[in-house]
Every structure is written in structure tokens, then in C-alpha cells.
Amino acid sequence: MPPCIYCKTENFEKFKGVEHVIPQAFGKFGAKTPTLKCVCDDCNTFFMKELDQVLARETLEGVTRYKKGIYSREARPQTKLKFSLAESPEIGDFHGAMIAVDGTTGKLMSPPAQYKILNKLTGKYEIYLEHQLKDLKVTDEVYGKPGEREIGIIAPSSEALDTFIKKLNETGIPYKEKERYQPPFVKAMERMPDDGVSTLEVTVDGKIDDPVKRAVVKILFNFATYNLGPAETLKNEWDAARSFIRFTGKTLMGRVSQKPFWDGQETETMRFLDDSYNLRIENQNGNVVGVLQFYNLFTYEFILVEGYQIPPEHEIAYRFTPGKEPIIGRKMTKLEYLKMQLPE
Ligand SMILES: [Zn+2]
């Protein structure tokens, strides 16, 4: 039995669980759901808490799975990913309001009570939740003179509104009844038909930070191990990737783009259905590179091993669609591809 591919432990008492190559939150792939036995329980638990949940709840990929009918077990609001209502006629004065998505239904949750104020310097509305009010200094230079400020309060109910105004008074944040005032948000939500709510235009603001990158690289490392075998990824050459994923080592070089995943078969305007996850391990410019794309969103490319090659016959690409068995992709030369397009 090989040691753990991440921490290299040989304590074989600690290999009770299996690691899913693609986190379970993103679904299963028939009888061919890829799993690994060579990840120890400590690493497995660590990944579940620190990386998988971030990817599943706090990324565009993660919330897109709700749109595809794959839900989470908990409803708790996102903390790193920010959703705000985009400017549109049906939203009126509520644009900029911070909202969250209920992971168990994929629907918008009623927004927390929030203070909205126009920053005259940036021309943008700023949103402050109750716990952020203490950081807000309303100065004339930034927000305009009293009476000229554009201020609004958004609250899910009239009780929440009263509580929030009390809090504003305590904190000394300027707010007067005669200043522009917005009625509780919930009334506007009630006026919208049920299915109308889900069609509201929302601005999503997130950051692809190290936890997100580590979650992505872990999937690629798992995928490489699943296809090349642990004997390959246990080699020292793979240590930089291993250390970044498991021990916050140096961030791997990579890039995020919106380029098509299936080179030569997809273009900017023609893509395969956006219902799948695409993964690839290949040699590129003298390095081993992993490429991942979920739901036709971002294409993440990371150098997994620098200055190293895998045998060309081990380069591999797969397309995973939840509920179906994975489909294998084959690397073709341009000539082979063109020949395939020609009629016999
Ligand atoms: Zn381990």
C-alpha cells in the first residue's frame, strides 16, 4: 500500500475513508465516480473543511451548481462571495443591496439589514452590515454635506429595520427620517412572483485567492494520481504542488482565463454544454500542466511540476457530467482533427 500522497504518512490505520477526485458537493458520475484510497483520513478531513467547502460555497463554480439543481445541505449565507442586486427597472432603489443565496434551494435569501450610502468620490454605493457600522466614518468630503447625502436602509422586515435604526443611533451614524429612506426590502420581494425572484440580475464579486486555488489544484492532483497512479505523484518532483495544497507552500504558477477548454473543438461562441466539469493533465512548454474548467466558467491552468514531463501517452483529459459516466478526451494533432472534419 502506498503512503498518503499528500502528507506521506504510512500509518495505515488512518486510511478508512476515500477521497473523491471531484468533491462530492459537485455530484456523482454513475458507477465511475473516481475516488482515491491513497489519501489519509487526516488529509481528507482537512480538505473537506478547508478547501472543498470554499470551492463549493464561495466560488462562482460553487453557486452555479445550485442553478444546475445540485444543492447544499446547509442554507448559511456566503461570506467571501458577495452578491448584490444589479441596476435594473424592477429593482429600482434596491440596486447594490447585498444578498445571499440559500444553498439548499438555490434561491435568494432575504437580505440582512444594511446601510447604503453613495460615495461621491467613487460614484458607487457602499454597503455596511450591522457589524461593519463601527468602521464607517461619514465625512463631508467622501459622502457630501448633510442633506446632500444619498442614504438608504434595506431591511428584511419592519422589526429588523427598527433594530437597525436603533443601532445607527447608538453608533452615531447620521440618519434622519427625512433623508432618503427605503421601505423594507421584503415588501418588494413579496411583490415579485416566485420565479421572478430567480431572474433578478445579480452582480457577483469574489476573489480567486489561495484557498480557491488550492482547492482547484487539489482536484488536479487527485486527477493526476487517479490516472497516473500514486507511484508517479509520490515522486519528489510533485512536492511543490503537494506542499501548496496541503501545507500552504508557495503558490503554484497558474492563470485563470475564459478561453475554451477543448482546444480546436470549441470557440468563443461555440462551446459544449455548460453542464460538465473538464479536467486535463498534459505536458506544456517543458512542464506538467493541469487544466480545469467547471460549467464553462473559468479555465484554470496550473503548472503542477516545473521542468518535468510525463510520458506523452499518459497525458489525459476527461469530461465529467453529474449523473453520467465520465467521457475520455483524446489529444489530437491539428492535422488529425482536420482530417476528421473532412467527408470520407
Ligand atoms: Zn495524509
XYZ file of C-alpha atoms and ligand atoms in Angstrom:
345
model
C 0.000 0.000 0.000
C 1.379 3.458 -0.892
C 1.774 6.194 1.750
C -0.600 9.184 1.724
C 0.008 11.165 -1.476
C -0.276 14.442 0.459
C 1.416 14.019 3.857
C 3.214 10.743 3.046
C 2.131 9.122 6.301
C 2.469 5.342 6.440
C 0.155 4.945 9.407
C -2.195 2.595 7.597
C -4.711 2.630 10.463
C -5.682 6.032 9.136
C -6.967 5.156 5.695
C -10.601 4.382 6.458
C -12.241 6.885 4.118
C -11.907 7.626 0.427
C -11.037 10.902 -1.207
C -13.305 11.939 -4.083
C -11.284 13.210 -7.034
C -14.040 15.774 -7.648
C -15.584 16.922 -4.336
C -18.878 15.164 -3.642
C -20.637 18.523 -3.450
C -20.405 18.597 -7.237
C -22.225 15.316 -7.737
C -21.518 11.729 -8.715
C -20.693 10.119 -12.024
C -22.564 6.866 -12.153
C -20.611 3.759 -11.256
C -17.424 5.513 -12.379
C -17.167 8.210 -9.700
C -13.387 8.486 -9.291
C -12.085 8.072 -5.742
C -8.659 7.536 -4.159
C -7.680 5.185 -1.349
C -4.219 6.734 -1.004
C -5.291 9.880 0.884
C -5.178 9.520 4.677
C -8.134 10.424 6.881
C -6.359 13.463 8.380
C -5.721 14.943 4.929
C -9.220 14.002 3.819
C -10.833 15.788 6.785
C -8.564 18.781 6.349
C -9.508 19.100 2.665
C -13.198 18.763 3.366
C -13.151 21.612 5.877
C -10.540 23.922 4.404
C -10.748 23.521 0.649
C -13.827 21.656 -0.599
C -16.277 23.862 1.258
C -14.641 27.014 -0.067
C -14.946 25.779 -3.627
C -18.494 24.523 -3.139
C -19.891 27.606 -1.425
C -17.703 30.610 -2.043
C -16.947 30.494 -5.763
C -18.864 31.116 -8.947
C -18.440 27.415 -9.737
C -19.913 26.516 -6.366
C -23.031 28.651 -6.624
C -23.532 27.697 -10.271
C -24.151 24.118 -9.117
C -27.348 25.400 -7.423
C -28.509 26.609 -10.823
C -27.903 23.081 -12.085
C -30.019 21.583 -9.322
C -27.177 20.364 -7.087
C -27.849 21.735 -3.629
C -26.030 22.020 -0.369
C -27.199 20.616 2.969
C -26.980 23.958 4.750
C -28.505 27.304 3.889
C -25.899 29.521 5.514
C -25.058 32.684 3.554
C -21.813 33.138 1.658
C -19.090 35.043 3.476
C -16.415 35.560 0.818
C -18.557 35.746 -2.270
C -20.635 38.919 -2.470
C -23.895 39.082 -4.363
C -25.530 42.418 -4.965
C -28.578 43.349 -6.960
C -27.645 44.900 -10.292
C -29.273 48.086 -11.502
C -32.497 47.223 -13.318
C -36.036 48.669 -13.553
C -37.660 46.033 -11.324
C -35.069 46.602 -8.622
C -35.412 50.368 -8.505
C -33.707 51.825 -5.468
C -32.631 48.450 -4.175
C -29.735 48.081 -6.547
C -26.486 47.476 -4.766
C -28.279 45.631 -1.950
C -26.240 42.758 -0.610
C -27.970 39.416 -0.765
C -27.072 35.759 -0.357
C -28.058 32.503 -1.984
C -29.708 29.734 0.039
C -27.609 26.664 -0.687
C -30.455 24.247 -0.003
C -32.769 25.736 -2.637
C -30.565 27.925 -4.837
C -32.920 30.846 -4.208
C -32.128 34.305 -2.922
C -32.313 34.703 0.841
C -33.882 37.806 2.313
C -31.091 40.321 2.705
C -29.569 41.220 6.042
C -30.297 44.733 7.354
C -27.832 47.081 5.687
C -26.896 50.742 5.313
C -26.352 52.006 1.801
C -24.525 55.260 1.167
C -23.280 56.865 -2.039
C -19.560 57.557 -2.099
C -19.288 60.819 -4.078
C -15.634 60.194 -4.900
C -16.108 56.773 -6.485
C -19.729 57.326 -7.588
C -20.570 53.924 -6.140
C -22.861 52.831 -3.361
C -21.224 51.296 -0.337
C -22.996 48.738 1.780
C -22.463 48.312 5.507
C -23.878 45.487 7.568
C -24.568 45.941 11.271
C -21.165 44.650 12.397
C -19.387 46.918 9.902
C -21.017 50.170 11.041
C -18.273 50.825 13.562
C -15.782 51.150 10.673
C -17.835 53.764 8.858
C -16.897 57.447 9.166
C -19.374 59.601 7.285
C -17.348 62.648 6.196
C -18.494 65.550 4.002
C -15.545 65.058 1.594
C -16.448 61.477 0.787
C -20.215 61.397 1.159
C -21.298 65.044 0.732
C -22.724 67.530 3.193
C -25.668 66.557 5.405
C -28.830 66.797 3.346
C -26.945 66.112 0.121
C -26.018 62.564 1.039
C -27.715 59.657 -0.581
C -28.501 57.223 2.172
C -30.766 54.217 2.294
C -31.549 51.401 4.646
C -32.540 47.980 3.451
C -34.032 45.513 5.918
C -35.885 42.222 5.626
C -38.741 43.272 7.935
C -40.002 46.332 9.780
C -38.738 44.845 13.087
C -35.262 44.434 11.605
C -35.484 47.996 10.296
C -36.323 49.380 13.760
C -33.480 47.434 15.360
C -31.074 48.652 12.706
C -32.070 52.320 13.131
C -31.544 51.961 16.887
C -28.077 50.597 16.158
C -27.363 53.529 13.816
C -28.310 55.987 16.524
C -26.082 54.212 19.038
C -23.132 54.224 16.642
C -23.693 57.887 15.782
C -24.103 57.237 12.069
C -26.155 60.035 10.571
C -29.654 59.025 9.681
C -32.768 61.175 9.681
C -36.279 60.179 8.793
C -36.395 62.995 6.260
C -33.317 61.741 4.446
C -33.956 59.408 1.560
C -35.474 56.352 3.065
C -36.224 52.989 1.579
C -39.065 50.827 2.803
C -38.271 47.330 3.991
C -36.920 45.256 1.182
C -39.170 42.337 1.957
C -42.207 44.220 0.578
C -40.565 44.492 -2.804
C -39.608 40.819 -2.704
C -43.230 39.909 -1.934
C -44.445 41.814 -4.967
C -42.274 39.745 -7.235
C -43.594 36.436 -8.477
C -41.767 33.410 -7.091
C -39.984 32.561 -10.296
C -39.365 36.257 -10.914
C -37.019 36.360 -7.944
C -34.618 33.954 -9.553
C -34.375 36.026 -12.718
C -33.141 39.163 -10.967
C -29.840 40.316 -12.268
C -27.174 39.921 -9.644
C -23.599 41.135 -9.567
C -21.209 38.578 -8.124
C -17.988 39.772 -6.588
C -15.402 37.272 -5.469
C -11.706 36.723 -5.308
C -9.720 33.766 -6.588
C -7.451 33.605 -3.555
C -5.113 30.880 -2.321
C -7.802 28.684 -0.685
C -9.698 28.625 -4.006
C -6.502 27.911 -5.962
C -5.527 25.139 -3.544
C -8.982 23.573 -3.905
C -8.603 23.638 -7.700
C -5.039 22.294 -7.668
C -6.089 19.519 -5.282
C -8.669 18.306 -7.798
C -5.970 18.303 -10.495
C -3.506 16.490 -8.237
C -6.179 13.918 -7.341
C -6.975 13.519 -11.029
C -3.300 13.081 -11.909
C -2.935 10.459 -9.174
C -6.067 8.643 -10.290
C -4.796 8.371 -13.863
C -1.010 8.147 -13.477
C -1.016 6.202 -10.223
C 0.324 7.212 -6.768
C 3.813 5.975 -7.680
C 4.051 8.903 -10.104
C 2.655 11.699 -7.924
C 4.615 10.497 -4.860
C 7.836 11.404 -6.710
C 9.733 14.381 -5.293
C 9.064 16.310 -8.493
C 5.465 16.728 -7.349
C 6.432 18.108 -3.898
C 5.791 21.783 -4.731
C 2.196 21.012 -5.725
C 1.716 18.697 -2.722
C 3.028 21.311 -0.329
C 0.877 24.111 -1.786
C -2.267 22.000 -1.494
C -1.692 20.538 1.959
C 0.763 22.778 3.793
C 0.294 26.292 2.356
C 3.579 26.075 0.468
C 4.487 28.571 -2.236
C 1.600 29.382 -4.590
C 1.892 27.466 -7.844
C 2.215 29.431 -11.075
C -1.004 29.499 -12.961
C -3.512 31.568 -14.812
C -7.246 31.964 -14.974
C -8.925 32.826 -18.244
C -12.152 32.350 -20.126
C -10.599 30.536 -23.022
C -12.320 27.391 -24.308
C -11.259 24.149 -22.631
C -11.439 21.827 -25.641
C -8.941 23.476 -27.946
C -9.820 23.233 -31.591
C -13.294 21.892 -30.882
C -14.692 24.878 -29.053
C -14.557 28.563 -29.942
C -15.531 31.732 -28.065
C -19.066 31.441 -29.426
C -19.426 27.680 -29.720
C -18.961 25.619 -26.577
C -20.008 22.231 -25.333
C -22.963 22.307 -22.938
C -22.228 24.102 -19.675
C -23.313 21.117 -17.568
C -19.931 19.457 -17.042
C -16.504 19.578 -15.440
C -13.473 19.317 -17.700
C -10.057 18.184 -16.476
C -6.761 17.703 -18.266
C -3.157 16.825 -17.410
C -0.610 17.499 -20.140
C 2.947 18.451 -20.993
C 3.252 22.106 -21.907
C 6.476 24.043 -22.564
C 8.546 21.579 -20.593
C 6.217 21.496 -17.589
C 3.374 19.281 -16.445
C 0.249 21.425 -16.504
C -3.195 20.751 -15.071
C -6.236 22.440 -16.587
C -9.688 22.574 -15.013
C -12.953 24.174 -16.042
C -16.382 23.820 -14.419
C -19.641 24.780 -16.171
C -17.807 26.608 -18.984
C -16.863 29.307 -16.468
C -13.184 29.973 -15.809
C -10.351 27.908 -17.232
C -7.740 27.406 -14.514
C -4.272 26.341 -15.674
C -1.587 25.488 -13.131
C 1.978 24.309 -13.536
C 1.864 21.198 -11.360
C 5.502 20.216 -11.980
C 8.126 22.563 -13.369
C 10.786 21.294 -15.761
C 9.385 17.788 -15.906
C 7.428 15.681 -18.385
C 5.100 12.746 -18.116
C 5.169 10.125 -20.883
C 3.044 11.580 -23.746
C 0.760 8.534 -23.665
C -0.153 9.496 -20.079
C -1.497 12.912 -20.993
C -5.181 12.735 -20.261
C -8.460 14.681 -20.461
C -11.901 13.836 -19.118
C -15.334 15.368 -19.195
C -17.448 14.703 -16.085
C -21.200 15.274 -16.187
C -23.093 14.711 -12.915
C -25.282 11.622 -13.090
C -23.427 10.243 -16.122
C -20.288 8.226 -16.627
C -17.206 10.283 -17.491
C -16.153 10.680 -21.124
C -12.494 10.459 -22.053
C -10.963 13.055 -24.364
C -8.110 12.326 -26.726
C -5.326 14.693 -27.672
C -5.180 15.144 -31.428
C -2.782 16.916 -33.701
C -4.330 19.695 -35.740
C -3.940 17.510 -38.825
C -5.791 14.596 -37.246
C -8.571 16.943 -36.230
C -8.880 18.477 -39.679
C -8.936 15.031 -41.294
C -11.792 14.090 -39.007
C -13.800 17.081 -40.239
C -13.442 16.078 -43.898
C -16.121 13.909 -45.504
C -14.914 10.390 -46.367
Zn -2.192 12.467 4.580
